[in-house]
């Protein structure tokens, strides 16, 4: 089947122009937009739902930075490298931990209000893998919501930042030299800008967040469908280490049929002293790791999964009854309300928890300036792989990474603008097509993709389980192509693009996970249970072949 029979959006019905188009409205996207404005560039923020609907809002625990007495960037670096299980880029981590503290101070200057002690100092908590109290938080356990509030307020009050909400990005536009020159998008119900349109720009920044919706149960919101990684792959960009999907150990267990976004029970709850126990109230993490419940996240998620297998149960428990009612209400108001809304009172009861998909440690490959392998295309935040997280992200490093690398992208754009390296681009909008086409499965495929992924490529994987998942994904692609051949292609609407993106990132993730024949960080192979530094102490790069198939090398 030729590529031209694959994903095709209708020709754009409208076009607009800016200097920098930023896709995504979390901490990374909004920070790029605000800083690009300071450099005199016009910025346009495109977001899939409302401005504050991305993953940032859901972050509970906080933002890690060496701000406390006795703490240093060097210690933060050490903890990050240990969590990353040998695959962090040390230079990227050094950049993160040394620029992080001032980046947090700049965030405070923008208006974010962190929890303070009686002397006005920032209160710091602990989370898994951190040997120090290093996590700044806001509203107790509503850190992401506060950061989002502050940045959204700043962006809304800057008339130089234009916003397009309810818009799903489709494909990158490039000029004759292959430099990013804007993108196509599908806007839902924006009056004049309804339907498929195009934004012409001098540079494009992806800050689209994660891909958790590729699994049945995730902490990610419904909008996290891997759109940025999918766009980048179709544009010919390289992506790195997609196999390293972090499963958060303590997600509120709502029953075997629970699907979609699940409530998080922050690691900070363990940071403040809650225990993991089995149904007999045995603390099974004690003796497994020197940090017990505060071991790096991959170790805790694996221990919970093993314990569930051993006991034949579908969840373990978190015990925070000793906190008492006042501490629950002041320190963890969001989690308290969320548990109670599901009929569990953490003040008097154990909280049932199980791991669920949480964070993509890999993503679109970038350098330290946020540049991808496609000129003029940048990425930051969860969609990017800067090298900071390696095989397993250290808790609460993600908001910091979004912040630090967004500032670096804006600085690079400013520098290029000053030196005349960022001219207006000329692009044939009407004839725009992705560099590589992919199948466009029916919107109903979403649930089937999630089931296939959770069954065969979830927290525990094997060659056999992933072959079954890959076969299921291939069958969905064949179905999509058969419908095109019969001239009954899927209706090109937002749900269809999302299914196409989920299908593409799922296929790429499985290709990488099947290739890595070892257990490392958050990639856990039943058939290769050990870390193998001889063969696999390296990154896996995935690109799309011209046939639309992900190739991992
Ligand atoms: C949490 O609060 O446990 C999540 C924080 C993170 O993912 O870094």
GROMACS .gro file of N, CA and C in nm, residues 15-22 37 41-46 160-162 181-182 198-204 423-425:
model
   90
   15UNK      N    1  -0.533   3.018   0.732
   15UNK     CA    2  -0.391   3.028   0.767
   15UNK      C    3  -0.369   3.152   0.853
   16UNK      N    4  -0.283   3.140   0.952
   16UNK     CA    5  -0.243   3.256   1.031
   16UNK      C    6  -0.092   3.252   1.048
   17UNK      N    7  -0.035   3.359   1.099
   17UNK     CA    8   0.112   3.369   1.105
   17UNK      C    9   0.158   3.420   1.240
   18UNK      N   10   0.270   3.367   1.287
   18UNK     CA   11   0.333   3.419   1.408
   18UNK      C   12   0.484   3.401   1.394
   19UNK      N   13   0.559   3.431   1.502
   19UNK     CA   14   0.703   3.405   1.497
   19UNK      C   15   0.733   3.265   1.550
   20UNK      N   16   0.684   3.238   1.671
   20UNK     CA   17   0.709   3.107   1.733
   20UNK      C   18   0.576   3.045   1.770
   21UNK      N   19   0.551   2.925   1.720
   21UNK     CA   20   0.429   2.857   1.763
   21UNK      C   21   0.469   2.751   1.866
   22UNK      N   22   0.402   2.757   1.982
   22UNK     CA   23   0.430   2.666   2.092
   22UNK      C   24   0.309   2.575   2.108
   37UNK      N   25   0.857   3.607   2.426
   37UNK     CA   26   0.802   3.743   2.421
   37UNK      C   27   0.905   3.845   2.470
   41UNK      N   28   0.985   3.837   2.031
   41UNK     CA   29   0.920   3.751   1.931
   41UNK      C   30   0.770   3.740   1.959
   42UNK      N   31   0.691   3.735   1.855
   42UNK     CA   32   0.548   3.705   1.876
   42UNK      C   33   0.536   3.556   1.903
   43UNK      N   34   0.446   3.520   1.994
   43UNK     CA   35   0.429   3.378   2.025
   43UNK      C   36   0.282   3.341   2.015
   44UNK      N   37   0.257   3.220   1.967
   44UNK     CA   38   0.121   3.168   1.962
   44UNK      C   39   0.120   3.035   2.037
   45UNK      N   40   0.032   3.022   2.136
   45UNK     CA   41   0.022   2.897   2.211
   45UNK      C   42  -0.101   2.821   2.162
   46UNK      N   43  -0.077   2.699   2.118
   46UNK     CA   44  -0.186   2.613   2.070
   46UNK      C   45  -0.206   2.503   2.172
  160UNK      N   46   0.090   4.005   2.368
  160UNK     CA   47   0.175   3.955   2.259
  160UNK      C   48   0.172   3.803   2.246
  161UNK      N   49   0.100   3.736   2.338
  161UNK     CA   50   0.087   3.590   2.325
  161UNK      C   51  -0.055   3.561   2.277
  162UNK      N   52  -0.064   3.504   2.159
  162UNK     CA   53  -0.196   3.468   2.107
  162UNK      C   54  -0.229   3.324   2.146
  181UNK      N   55   0.848   2.533   0.951
  181UNK     CA   56   0.793   2.661   0.906
  181UNK      C   57   0.648   2.677   0.953
  182UNK      N   58   0.611   2.599   1.053
  182UNK     CA   59   0.474   2.608   1.105
  182UNK      C   60   0.413   2.471   1.117
  198UNK      N   61  -0.378   2.623   0.921
  198UNK     CA   62  -0.231   2.621   0.924
  198UNK      C   63  -0.179   2.745   0.994
  199UNK      N   64  -0.071   2.726   1.069
  199UNK     CA   65   0.000   2.840   1.130
  199UNK      C   66   0.139   2.843   1.069
  200UNK      N   67   0.173   2.955   1.008
  200UNK     CA   68   0.310   2.971   0.956
  200UNK      C   69   0.394   3.036   1.065
  201UNK      N   70   0.516   2.987   1.084
  201UNK     CA   71   0.601   3.040   1.192
  201UNK      C   72   0.748   3.023   1.157
  202UNK      N   73   0.833   3.096   1.229
  202UNK     CA   74   0.978   3.085   1.207
  202UNK      C   75   1.035   2.964   1.279
  203UNK      N   76   0.968   2.921   1.385
  203UNK     CA   77   1.012   2.804   1.461
  203UNK      C   78   0.893   2.742   1.530
  204UNK      N   79   0.902   2.613   1.559
  204UNK     CA   80   0.793   2.538   1.622
  204UNK      C   81   0.846   2.471   1.748
  423UNK      N   82   1.471   3.374   0.997
  423UNK     CA   83   1.390   3.455   0.905
  423UNK      C   84   1.249   3.398   0.889
  424UNK      N   85   1.163   3.478   0.827
  424UNK     CA   86   1.031   3.423   0.791
  424UNK      C   87   1.052   3.313   0.689
  425UNK      N   88   0.973   3.209   0.695
  425UNK     CA   89   0.992   3.092   0.608
  425UNK      C   90   0.885   3.092   0.499
   0.00000   0.00000   0.00000
